[in-house]
Coordinates of C-alpha atoms in Angstrom, one line a residue:
Chain A
M89 CA -7.8 54.1 -27.1
T90 CA -7.9 52.0 -23.9
D91 CA -7.4 53.9 -20.7
A92 CA -5.2 52.0 -18.2
R93 CA -7.8 52.7 -15.6
T94 CA -10.2 50.4 -17.5
I95 CA -7.8 47.6 -16.8
Y96 CA -6.8 48.8 -13.4
P97 CA -9.7 50.6 -11.7
T98 CA -8.4 53.2 -9.2
D99 CA -11.1 52.4 -6.6
R100 CA -9.7 48.9 -5.8
V101 CA -6.5 46.9 -5.5
S102 CA -5.3 45.0 -8.6
L103 CA -2.8 42.2 -8.2
R104 CA -0.8 41.1 -11.2
E105 CA 0.3 37.5 -11.5
V106 CA 3.8 37.6 -13.0
G107 CA 4.7 34.0 -12.2
L108 CA 4.3 32.9 -15.8
R109 CA 6.8 35.6 -16.9
D110 CA 9.1 36.8 -14.2
G111 CA 8.6 33.5 -12.4
L112 CA 9.9 31.5 -15.3
Q113 CA 12.8 33.8 -16.3
L114 CA 15.5 31.6 -14.8
V115 CA 14.0 28.1 -14.3
K116 CA 15.5 25.1 -16.0
H117 CA 12.2 23.1 -16.1
F118 CA 9.1 25.0 -17.1
P119 CA 5.5 24.0 -17.4
S120 CA 4.0 22.7 -20.6
T121 CA 1.6 25.0 -22.5
E122 CA -1.3 22.9 -21.3
A123 CA -0.1 23.2 -17.7
K124 CA 0.3 27.0 -18.0
A125 CA -3.2 27.2 -19.5
A126 CA -4.5 25.2 -16.5
W127 CA -2.6 27.6 -14.2
I128 CA -4.3 30.6 -15.8
D129 CA -7.7 28.9 -15.7
E130 CA -7.5 27.9 -12.1
E131 CA -6.1 31.2 -11.0
Y132 CA -8.9 32.9 -12.9
C133 CA -11.4 30.7 -11.1
A134 CA -9.7 31.7 -7.8
G135 CA -10.4 35.3 -8.7
V136 CA -7.1 36.5 -10.4
R137 CA -7.7 38.9 -13.3
H138 CA -4.3 40.2 -14.4
F139 CA -1.8 37.8 -16.0
E140 CA 1.7 38.6 -17.3
V141 CA 2.1 35.5 -19.5
G142 CA 5.5 35.7 -21.1
S143 CA 8.0 37.5 -23.2
F144 CA 8.3 38.1 -26.9
L145 CA 11.9 36.9 -27.3
P146 CA 13.3 34.3 -29.7
A147 CA 12.1 30.8 -28.6
A148 CA 15.6 29.5 -29.2
R149 CA 16.9 31.9 -26.5
M150 CA 14.0 31.7 -24.1
P151 CA 12.1 28.5 -24.8
Q152 CA 10.0 29.0 -21.7
F153 CA 8.2 31.8 -23.5
A154 CA 7.7 30.1 -26.9
D155 CA 4.0 29.7 -26.1
V156 CA 3.3 33.3 -25.2
R157 CA 0.8 33.7 -28.1
E158 CA -1.2 30.6 -26.9
L159 CA -1.4 32.0 -23.4
I160 CA -2.5 35.4 -24.6
D161 CA -5.3 33.6 -26.4
C162 CA -6.1 31.7 -23.2
V163 CA -6.5 34.9 -21.2
A164 CA -8.5 36.5 -24.0
A165 CA -11.1 33.8 -23.7
L166 CA -11.7 34.6 -20.0
D167 CA -14.2 37.4 -19.4
G168 CA -12.7 40.3 -17.6
A169 CA -9.1 39.0 -17.5
T170 CA -6.3 40.9 -19.1
S171 CA -2.9 39.7 -20.4
A172 CA 0.4 41.4 -20.5
A173 CA 3.7 40.4 -22.1
L174 CA 7.2 41.7 -22.1
T175 CA 8.6 43.3 -25.2
M176 CA 12.4 43.9 -25.0
N177 CA 13.0 45.1 -28.6
E178 CA 11.4 46.4 -31.8
R179 CA 10.7 42.9 -33.1
G180 CA 9.0 42.0 -29.8
V181 CA 6.8 45.0 -30.1
E182 CA 5.7 44.1 -33.6
D183 CA 5.1 40.5 -32.6
A184 CA 3.0 41.6 -29.6
I185 CA 0.9 44.0 -31.7
A186 CA -0.1 41.1 -33.9
T187 CA -1.7 39.3 -30.9
D188 CA -4.7 40.0 -28.7
V189 CA -2.4 40.9 -25.8
D190 CA -3.9 43.8 -23.7
E191 CA -0.7 45.3 -22.3
L192 CA 2.8 45.5 -23.6
V193 CA 5.4 45.6 -20.9
C194 CA 8.6 47.5 -21.5
V195 CA 11.6 47.8 -19.2
V196 CA 13.8 50.8 -18.6
S197 CA 16.7 50.3 -16.1
A198 CA 17.3 52.9 -13.4
T199 CA 21.0 52.7 -14.1
E200 CA 23.0 52.8 -17.3
E201 CA 25.1 49.9 -16.2
H202 CA 22.1 47.6 -15.7
S203 CA 20.5 48.8 -18.9
R204 CA 23.5 47.8 -21.0
A205 CA 24.0 44.5 -19.2
N206 CA 20.3 43.5 -19.3
M207 CA 19.1 44.9 -22.7
N208 CA 22.3 45.8 -24.4
R209 CA 20.8 49.3 -24.8
S210 CA 21.3 52.7 -23.3
R211 CA 18.4 54.0 -21.1
E212 CA 17.7 56.6 -23.8
S213 CA 17.3 53.8 -26.4
A214 CA 15.1 51.9 -24.0
V215 CA 12.9 55.0 -23.7
D216 CA 12.8 55.3 -27.5
L217 CA 11.5 51.7 -27.5
V218 CA 8.7 52.8 -25.2
R219 CA 7.8 55.6 -27.6
L220 CA 7.6 53.1 -30.5
A221 CA 5.6 50.6 -28.4
A222 CA 3.2 53.3 -27.3
G223 CA 2.6 54.5 -30.8
R224 CA 2.0 51.0 -32.1
A225 CA 0.0 49.9 -29.1
H226 CA -2.4 52.8 -28.9
A227 CA -3.4 52.4 -32.5
E228 CA -4.4 48.8 -31.6
N229 CA -6.3 49.6 -28.4
K230 CA -3.6 48.2 -26.2
I231 CA -1.7 49.9 -23.3
V232 CA 2.0 50.1 -22.5
N233 CA 3.4 49.5 -19.1
V234 CA 7.0 50.4 -18.4
G235 CA 8.8 49.0 -15.4
I236 CA 11.7 50.9 -14.1
S237 CA 14.0 48.1 -13.0
M238 CA 16.6 48.4 -10.2
A239 CA 14.6 51.5 -8.9
F240 CA 15.7 51.0 -5.3
G241 CA 19.3 50.1 -5.8
C242 CA 21.3 48.2 -8.5
S243 CA 23.4 45.1 -8.1
I244 CA 25.8 46.5 -10.6
A245 CA 25.9 50.2 -10.0
G246 CA 24.9 50.2 -6.3
E247 CA 23.0 53.1 -5.0
V248 CA 20.3 54.7 -7.1
E249 CA 19.1 58.2 -6.6
P250 CA 15.3 58.4 -6.3
D251 CA 15.4 61.6 -8.4
E252 CA 16.9 59.7 -11.3
V253 CA 14.1 57.2 -11.1
L254 CA 11.5 60.0 -11.1
R255 CA 13.2 61.5 -14.1
L256 CA 12.9 58.2 -16.0
V257 CA 9.3 57.9 -15.0
E258 CA 8.6 61.3 -16.4
Q259 CA 10.4 60.4 -19.6
C260 CA 8.4 57.2 -20.0
L261 CA 5.2 59.0 -19.5
E262 CA 6.2 61.6 -22.1
A263 CA 7.1 58.8 -24.4
G264 CA 3.5 57.6 -24.1
A265 CA 3.5 55.0 -21.3
D266 CA 0.0 54.4 -20.0
L267 CA 1.4 53.4 -16.7
V268 CA 4.8 52.9 -15.1
G269 CA 6.1 50.6 -12.4
V270 CA 8.9 50.8 -10.0
A271 CA 10.7 47.5 -9.5
D272 CA 12.9 46.5 -6.6
T273 CA 14.5 44.0 -8.9
V274 CA 17.1 42.7 -6.5
G275 CA 15.4 43.3 -3.1
F276 CA 17.4 46.3 -1.8
A277 CA 14.5 48.4 -0.4
G278 CA 13.0 48.7 3.0
P279 CA 9.5 49.9 3.6
L280 CA 10.4 53.6 4.1
Q281 CA 12.1 53.7 0.8
V282 CA 9.1 52.1 -0.9
E283 CA 6.6 54.3 0.8
R284 CA 8.5 57.5 -0.1
M285 CA 9.2 56.4 -3.7
C286 CA 5.5 55.6 -4.2
R287 CA 4.4 59.0 -2.9
A288 CA 6.9 60.6 -5.3
V289 CA 5.9 58.5 -8.3
A290 CA 2.3 59.2 -7.6
R291 CA 3.0 62.9 -7.8
V292 CA 4.7 62.5 -11.1
C293 CA 2.0 60.2 -12.5
G294 CA -0.9 62.4 -11.6
D295 CA -4.1 60.5 -12.5
R296 CA -2.2 57.7 -14.3
P297 CA -1.9 54.6 -12.2
Y298 CA 1.5 53.0 -11.3
I299 CA 2.7 49.5 -10.4
V300 CA 4.9 48.4 -7.6
H301 CA 7.0 45.3 -8.4
L302 CA 8.8 43.8 -5.4
H303 CA 11.2 41.0 -4.8
D304 CA 11.5 39.2 -1.5
T305 CA 15.3 38.8 -1.7
R306 CA 15.8 40.2 1.8
G307 CA 12.5 39.2 3.4
M308 CA 11.1 42.7 3.0
G309 CA 8.6 41.9 0.2
I310 CA 5.4 41.9 2.2
A311 CA 6.5 44.7 4.4
N312 CA 7.4 46.7 1.3
A313 CA 4.0 45.9 -0.3
S314 CA 2.3 47.1 2.9
A315 CA 4.3 50.3 2.8
A316 CA 3.3 50.8 -0.9
L317 CA -0.4 50.3 0.1
D318 CA 0.1 52.8 2.9
A319 CA 1.3 55.3 0.2
G320 CA -1.8 54.6 -1.9
A321 CA -0.4 52.2 -4.4
R322 CA -3.1 50.0 -5.7
I323 CA -1.4 47.8 -8.4
L324 CA 1.1 45.3 -7.2
D325 CA 2.9 42.4 -8.8
G326 CA 3.4 39.0 -7.2
S327 CA 4.0 35.4 -8.3
L328 CA 2.5 32.1 -7.2
G329 CA 4.8 30.6 -4.6
G330 CA 7.2 33.5 -5.0
L331 CA 8.6 32.0 -8.2
G332 CA 11.2 34.0 -10.0
G333 CA 14.3 35.9 -9.6
C334 CA 16.8 37.9 -11.5
P335 CA 20.1 36.9 -13.1
F336 CA 21.6 40.0 -11.3
A337 CA 20.4 38.8 -7.8
P338 CA 22.2 35.6 -7.0
G339 CA 20.4 33.6 -4.3
A340 CA 17.3 35.6 -4.7
T341 CA 14.1 34.2 -3.4
G342 CA 12.0 35.7 -6.2
N343 CA 8.9 37.8 -6.4
V344 CA 6.6 38.6 -3.6
V345 CA 4.5 35.6 -2.9
F346 CA 1.1 36.1 -4.5
E347 CA -0.9 34.2 -1.9
D348 CA 0.7 36.1 1.0
L349 CA 0.1 39.4 -0.9
V350 CA -3.6 38.6 -1.2
F351 CA -3.7 37.9 2.5
L352 CA -1.9 41.2 3.3
C353 CA -4.5 43.1 1.2
E354 CA -7.4 41.3 2.9
T355 CA -6.1 42.1 6.4
R356 CA -6.0 45.7 5.3
G357 CA -9.6 45.7 4.2
L358 CA -8.7 45.8 0.6
A359 CA -10.9 43.2 -1.1
T360 CA -9.0 41.3 -3.8
G361 CA -11.8 39.1 -4.9
I362 CA -9.3 36.2 -4.7
D363 CA -9.9 33.0 -2.8
I364 CA -6.6 32.2 -1.0
G365 CA -7.4 28.5 -0.6
A366 CA -8.2 28.1 -4.3
L367 CA -5.1 30.1 -5.3
S368 CA -2.9 28.0 -3.1
R369 CA -4.1 24.9 -4.8
V370 CA -2.7 26.1 -8.1
R371 CA 0.7 25.5 -6.6
A372 CA 0.2 21.9 -7.4
I373 CA 0.7 22.7 -11.0
A374 CA 4.0 24.4 -10.4
E375 CA 5.1 21.6 -8.1
A376 CA 4.3 18.9 -10.7
E377 CA 5.8 20.8 -13.6
M378 CA 8.9 22.2 -12.0
P379 CA 10.3 19.6 -9.8
G380 CA 13.0 20.9 -7.4
E381 CA 11.9 24.5 -7.9
P382 CA 11.3 25.9 -4.4
L383 CA 7.9 27.4 -3.7
H384 CA 7.7 30.0 -1.0
G385 CA 5.0 31.5 1.0
H386 CA 3.1 31.1 4.3
L387 CA -0.6 31.1 3.5
A388 CA -0.4 27.9 1.5
R389 CA 0.9 26.2 4.6
A390 CA -0.9 27.9 7.4
G391 CA -4.2 28.9 5.8
V392 CA -6.3 31.8 6.6
P393 CA -6.9 32.4 10.3
P394 CA -10.1 30.7 11.4
G395 CA -12.9 32.6 12.9
V396 CA -11.4 36.1 12.6
R397 CA -12.8 39.2 11.0
W398 CA -10.4 42.1 10.7
Q399 CA -11.1 44.1 13.8
F400 CA -10.0 47.5 12.7
T401 CA -11.1 47.5 9.1
Chain B
M46 CA 14.1 49.9 41.9
T47 CA 15.1 49.3 38.3
D48 CA 13.2 51.4 35.8
A49 CA 12.4 49.4 32.6
R50 CA 13.7 52.4 30.7
T51 CA 17.2 51.6 32.0
I52 CA 17.0 48.3 30.2
Y53 CA 15.1 49.6 27.2
P54 CA 16.0 53.2 26.6
T55 CA 13.2 55.0 24.8
D56 CA 15.4 56.8 22.4
R57 CA 16.4 53.8 20.4
V58 CA 15.2 50.4 19.2
S59 CA 15.8 47.4 21.4
L60 CA 15.6 43.9 19.8
R61 CA 15.0 41.0 22.2
E62 CA 16.4 37.6 21.2
V63 CA 13.8 35.0 22.3
G64 CA 15.3 32.1 20.4
L65 CA 16.7 30.4 23.5
R66 CA 13.2 30.5 25.1
D67 CA 10.3 30.7 22.6
G68 CA 12.6 29.2 20.0
L69 CA 13.1 26.1 22.0
Q70 CA 9.6 25.7 23.3
L71 CA 8.7 22.8 20.9
V72 CA 11.9 21.4 19.6
K73 CA 12.9 17.8 20.1
H74 CA 16.6 18.4 20.0
F75 CA 18.0 21.3 21.8
P76 CA 21.5 22.8 22.2
S77 CA 23.8 21.8 25.0
T78 CA 24.4 24.4 27.7
E79 CA 27.9 25.0 26.2
A80 CA 26.4 25.6 22.8
K81 CA 23.7 28.0 24.2
A82 CA 26.5 29.9 26.1
A83 CA 28.4 30.2 22.8
W84 CA 25.2 31.4 21.1
I85 CA 24.8 34.1 23.7
D86 CA 28.5 35.1 23.6
E87 CA 28.5 35.3 19.8
E88 CA 25.3 37.2 19.5
Y89 CA 26.6 39.6 22.2
C90 CA 29.7 40.1 20.1
A91 CA 27.4 40.8 17.1
G92 CA 25.7 43.5 19.2
V93 CA 22.7 41.8 20.7
R94 CA 22.0 43.0 24.3
H95 CA 18.6 41.5 25.3
F96 CA 18.3 37.7 25.8
E97 CA 15.3 35.7 26.9
V98 CA 17.2 32.6 28.0
G99 CA 14.6 30.1 29.2
S100 CA 11.8 29.3 31.5
F101 CA 11.5 28.3 35.1
L102 CA 9.6 25.1 34.8
P103 CA 10.4 21.6 36.1
A104 CA 13.3 20.2 34.1
A105 CA 11.5 16.9 33.9
R106 CA 8.7 18.6 31.9
M107 CA 10.8 21.0 29.9
P108 CA 14.4 19.6 29.8
Q109 CA 15.4 22.2 27.2
F110 CA 15.2 24.9 30.0
A111 CA 17.0 22.9 32.7
D112 CA 20.0 25.2 32.3
V113 CA 18.2 28.5 32.7
R114 CA 20.3 29.5 35.7
E115 CA 23.6 28.9 33.9
L116 CA 22.5 31.0 31.0
I117 CA 21.4 33.8 33.3
D118 CA 24.9 33.7 34.8
C119 CA 26.3 33.8 31.2
V120 CA 24.4 36.9 30.4
A121 CA 25.2 38.5 33.8
A122 CA 28.9 38.3 32.9
L123 CA 28.4 40.4 29.8
D124 CA 28.6 44.1 30.2
G125 CA 25.4 45.9 29.3
A126 CA 23.5 42.7 28.5
T127 CA 20.3 41.8 30.2
S128 CA 18.6 38.4 30.7
A129 CA 14.9 37.6 30.9
A130 CA 13.2 34.3 31.8
L131 CA 9.6 33.0 31.8
T132 CA 7.9 32.4 35.1
M133 CA 4.6 30.5 34.6
N134 CA 3.7 29.9 38.3
E135 CA 4.6 30.9 41.9
R136 CA 7.4 28.4 42.2
G137 CA 8.9 29.8 39.0
V138 CA 8.8 33.3 40.4
E139 CA 10.6 32.3 43.6
D140 CA 13.2 30.3 41.6
A141 CA 13.8 33.4 39.3
I142 CA 14.1 35.7 42.3
A143 CA 16.9 33.6 43.6
T144 CA 19.0 34.2 40.4
D145 CA 20.6 37.2 38.8
V146 CA 18.0 37.4 36.1
D147 CA 17.1 41.0 35.2
E148 CA 13.6 40.5 34.0
L149 CA 10.8 38.1 34.9
V150 CA 8.5 37.3 32.0
C151 CA 4.8 36.5 32.9
V152 CA 2.1 35.6 30.4
V153 CA -1.6 36.6 30.5
S154 CA -3.7 35.2 27.7
A155 CA -6.1 37.5 25.9
T156 CA -8.8 34.8 26.0
E157 CA -10.0 32.7 28.9
E158 CA -10.0 29.6 26.7
H159 CA -6.3 29.9 25.9
S160 CA -5.4 30.9 29.5
R161 CA -6.8 27.6 30.8
A162 CA -5.4 25.5 28.0
N163 CA -1.9 27.1 28.2
M164 CA -1.5 27.8 32.0
N165 CA -4.4 25.9 33.6
R166 CA -5.3 29.2 35.2
S167 CA -8.0 31.9 34.7
R168 CA -6.8 35.2 33.4
E169 CA -7.6 36.7 36.7
S170 CA -5.3 34.2 38.4
A171 CA -2.6 35.0 35.8
V172 CA -2.9 38.7 36.7
D173 CA -2.6 37.7 40.4
L174 CA 0.7 36.0 39.5
V175 CA 1.9 39.2 37.9
R176 CA 1.1 41.0 41.2
L177 CA 3.1 38.5 43.1
A178 CA 6.0 38.6 40.6
A179 CA 6.1 42.4 40.7
G180 CA 6.2 42.5 44.4
R181 CA 9.0 40.0 44.7
A182 CA 10.9 41.3 41.7
H183 CA 10.9 45.0 42.6
A184 CA 12.3 44.2 46.1
E185 CA 15.3 42.6 44.2
N186 CA 15.8 45.3 41.7
K187 CA 14.4 43.2 38.9
I188 CA 11.6 44.1 36.4
V189 CA 8.5 42.3 35.3
N190 CA 7.4 42.0 31.7
V191 CA 4.0 40.7 30.9
G192 CA 3.2 39.3 27.5
I193 CA -0.5 39.3 26.5
S194 CA -0.6 36.2 24.3
M195 CA -3.2 35.7 21.5
A196 CA -3.6 39.5 21.5
F197 CA -4.6 39.6 17.8
G198 CA -6.8 36.5 17.6
C199 CA -6.8 33.1 19.3
S200 CA -6.5 29.7 17.7
I201 CA -9.0 28.4 20.3
A202 CA -11.5 31.2 20.8
G203 CA -11.1 32.9 17.4
E204 CA -11.6 36.6 17.4
V205 CA -10.2 38.8 20.1
E206 CA -11.6 42.3 20.9
P207 CA -8.8 44.9 21.0
D208 CA -10.6 46.5 24.0
E209 CA -10.3 43.2 25.9
V210 CA -6.5 43.3 25.3
L211 CA -6.3 46.9 26.4
R212 CA -8.2 46.1 29.6
L213 CA -5.7 43.3 30.4
V214 CA -2.8 45.6 29.7
E215 CA -4.3 48.0 32.2
Q216 CA -4.8 45.3 34.8
C217 CA -1.2 44.1 34.4
L218 CA 0.2 47.6 34.8
E219 CA -2.0 48.1 37.9
A220 CA -0.7 44.8 39.2
G221 CA 2.9 46.2 38.9
A222 CA 4.1 45.2 35.5
D223 CA 7.1 47.3 34.4
L224 CA 6.3 46.8 30.8
V225 CA 3.8 44.8 28.8
G226 CA 3.9 43.1 25.5
V227 CA 1.3 42.3 22.9
A228 CA 1.9 38.9 21.2
D229 CA 0.6 37.7 17.9
T230 CA 1.1 34.2 19.2
V231 CA -0.4 32.4 16.2
G232 CA 0.2 34.9 13.5
F233 CA -3.3 36.2 12.9
A234 CA -2.5 39.9 12.5
G235 CA -1.9 42.1 9.6
P236 CA -0.1 45.4 9.7
L237 CA -3.1 47.6 10.2
Q238 CA -4.2 45.6 13.3
V239 CA -0.6 45.8 14.7
E240 CA -0.3 49.5 14.1
R241 CA -3.6 50.3 15.6
M242 CA -3.0 48.0 18.6
C243 CA 0.4 49.6 19.2
R244 CA -1.0 53.1 19.2
A245 CA -3.8 52.0 21.6
V246 CA -1.3 50.2 23.9
A247 CA 1.0 53.2 23.9
R248 CA -1.9 55.4 25.1
V249 CA -2.6 52.9 28.0
C250 CA 1.1 52.6 28.9
G251 CA 1.9 56.3 29.0
D252 CA 5.6 56.6 29.6
R253 CA 6.1 52.9 30.3
P254 CA 7.6 51.0 27.3
Y255 CA 5.8 48.1 25.6
I256 CA 7.0 45.1 23.6
V257 CA 5.7 43.7 20.3
H258 CA 6.1 40.0 19.9
L259 CA 5.3 38.7 16.5
H260 CA 5.1 35.3 14.8
D261 CA 5.6 34.8 11.1
T262 CA 2.9 32.1 10.7
R263 CA 1.3 33.8 7.8
G264 CA 4.3 35.7 6.4
M265 CA 3.2 39.0 7.9
G266 CA 6.0 39.1 10.6
I267 CA 8.3 41.7 9.1
A268 CA 5.4 43.8 7.7
N269 CA 3.8 43.7 11.2
A270 CA 7.1 44.7 12.8
S271 CA 7.4 47.6 10.3
A272 CA 3.8 48.7 11.2
A273 CA 4.7 48.5 14.9
L274 CA 7.7 50.7 14.3
D275 CA 5.5 53.1 12.3
A276 CA 3.3 53.3 15.4
G277 CA 6.3 54.1 17.6
A278 CA 7.0 50.7 19.1
R279 CA 10.7 50.5 20.0
I280 CA 11.0 47.0 21.6
L281 CA 10.5 44.0 19.4
D282 CA 11.1 40.3 19.9
G283 CA 12.7 38.0 17.3
S284 CA 14.5 34.7 17.2
L285 CA 17.6 33.6 15.4
G286 CA 16.5 31.9 12.2
G287 CA 12.9 32.4 13.2
L288 CA 13.1 29.5 15.5
G289 CA 10.0 28.7 17.6
G290 CA 6.4 28.3 17.4
C291 CA 3.4 27.6 19.6
P292 CA 1.6 24.3 20.4
F293 CA -1.6 26.1 19.5
A294 CA -0.4 27.1 16.0
P295 CA 0.2 23.9 14.0
G296 CA 2.5 24.3 11.0
A297 CA 3.7 27.7 12.4
T298 CA 7.0 29.0 11.1
G299 CA 7.9 30.6 14.4
N300 CA 9.0 34.0 15.6
V301 CA 10.0 36.8 13.4
V302 CA 13.5 36.2 12.1
F303 CA 15.9 38.2 14.2
E304 CA 18.4 38.8 11.3
D305 CA 15.7 40.1 9.0
L306 CA 14.3 42.3 11.8
V307 CA 17.7 43.9 12.3
F308 CA 17.8 44.6 8.5
L309 CA 14.3 46.1 8.6
C310 CA 15.3 48.5 11.4
E311 CA 18.5 49.5 9.6
T312 CA 16.6 50.3 6.4
R313 CA 14.4 52.5 8.5
G314 CA 17.3 54.4 9.9
L315 CA 16.9 52.8 13.3
A316 CA 20.4 51.8 14.4
T317 CA 20.4 48.5 16.2
G318 CA 24.1 48.2 16.9
I319 CA 23.9 44.7 15.5
D320 CA 26.2 43.3 12.7
I321 CA 23.9 41.2 10.5
G322 CA 26.8 39.2 9.1
A323 CA 28.1 38.3 12.5
L324 CA 24.6 37.5 13.8
S325 CA 23.9 35.3 10.8
R326 CA 27.0 33.3 11.5
V327 CA 25.5 32.3 14.9
R328 CA 23.0 30.2 13.0
A329 CA 25.8 27.6 12.6
I330 CA 25.3 26.7 16.3
A331 CA 21.6 26.1 15.9
E332 CA 22.2 24.1 12.7
A333 CA 24.8 21.9 14.4
E334 CA 22.9 21.4 17.6
M335 CA 19.3 21.0 16.2
P336 CA 19.6 18.9 13.1
G337 CA 16.5 19.0 11.0
E338 CA 15.1 22.1 12.6
P339 CA 14.4 24.5 9.8
L340 CA 16.0 27.9 10.0
H341 CA 14.2 30.7 8.2
G342 CA 15.2 34.1 7.0
H343 CA 16.6 36.0 4.1
L344 CA 19.5 38.0 5.2
A345 CA 21.5 35.0 6.1
R346 CA 21.3 33.9 2.5
A347 CA 21.2 37.2 0.6
G348 CA 23.4 39.4 2.8
V349 CA 23.1 43.1 3.2
P350 CA 22.8 45.0 -0.2
P351 CA 26.2 46.1 -1.3
G352 CA 27.0 49.7 -1.8
V353 CA 23.8 51.2 -0.7
R354 CA 23.0 53.7 1.9
W355 CA 19.4 54.3 2.8
Q356 CA 18.4 57.2 0.6
F357 CA 15.5 58.5 2.5
T358 CA 16.7 58.2 6.1

């Protein structure tokens, strides 16, 4: 059975590119399979190793993810790279198991209201799906990652009690999740909330790693990532150009910008192995394939500061 | 003699609006005096109390600051509001002394190279100007604020030793500065650099307050502000819509966005007394008066999260 720590070593930072999944959730135009494959290849050459490549949902409903299997094969061909894909129901779990995907991603909402709106399931039923996914995945040497969405506040139910999130984290671990994530799906959190949540989640997780998934809806994305790193979090999600959003977060600016997240880590002395210039050049694919889709981020424009080593690190 | 702590009480956070000075440094189109006055009035009504309103430089060279005296009078008419203005030479100091401005702002560059390029002065001569300004200002019940520009790295000289910055801070305090600021003029810093610099500056300043002036050139602005707050900094600069930049930072996105900075503080339980919605509406003035000038920031678009109190604060 694969240990999550094989994929996410605890002695370094791991940055997950979720642009090909969360980043494409809402877009009207999406890249061709060839362009997505080039996106993966070029990011791999820039040093990225963790790719969330799509979702196992009916192609008729989500045509942007129809090629999830091809992209899993793309990643499987790259030495040391790992793929993840979303499985939102039993059928998705079975479909994922039949592929070479390394990581199944399940979602459990922090609130009952969002769970029903997003998945048409109760939270309890979502945890049952985690249990099923873990049983099937572990038999196939795959891992299961469960994201707790709306963990810092919910656009439907409003406030979310941190204890409720921690209770769900515990339930997911008991159900067999190899690692959990806390997601600020609609960008409600500030850095203190993130730092304290991370410390609390770490206590619940013990030696199992956890993921922090942040959105930049209110401009706190990088500050929140920095607070997560302060708290010891070492696995963070981001998307190229900050692509993505959430149907429940109107006007949202999307995920934390991957390029800026790399820069943040480097300023903190956390080596990412990622070349920011090479990563920024991958934006050309998104620009060409998704005309009109805004790309965010500062490093792609300003570049890395010249002639500076980080004085305190 | 006015104590800087009268203007910047140490028991709360003070946010300085520098949009009318740093924000207009490079723009081609700038607001009319009437529009600037409305900007000040509306921000005052939103809760802003600290305004940097311009620079004492020849109007022929910097026409955007020709109305600095009128704006000082504007602020003087508002109960509890304070004005600051830049004085880059002896003439500027004398001109400022003749007004009701509360705070003279001097600049000392962290590097000799930038000092000469920016002010055509050595750093020593810049510290001499601080001494002159302090002598004149204190006799008139005004304070002197000295910003150390390029404190985290210089676009001309590259790396900057923190010890060099601390030495300049000491010299400025000895020359009579009531408070000093450290400025990431070209956005080179990450949160660890800012946090550690703030702790070091605080040790040098003792009971005198200090300012943190950040630019968002590389998307670290809010993360760096959060790190400054972590370190105990309680006076931060920002500009409406993130206006501003620096002639030495090509492609720069400007100052930290004031609206987002307010949100950051509020999520941290630091009451600013500022209404983010009312503040965001002031952007209409900048939009109308400076067509084509990009306004940045997330709160103006996404708004404050509905139905959430900050769980951990």
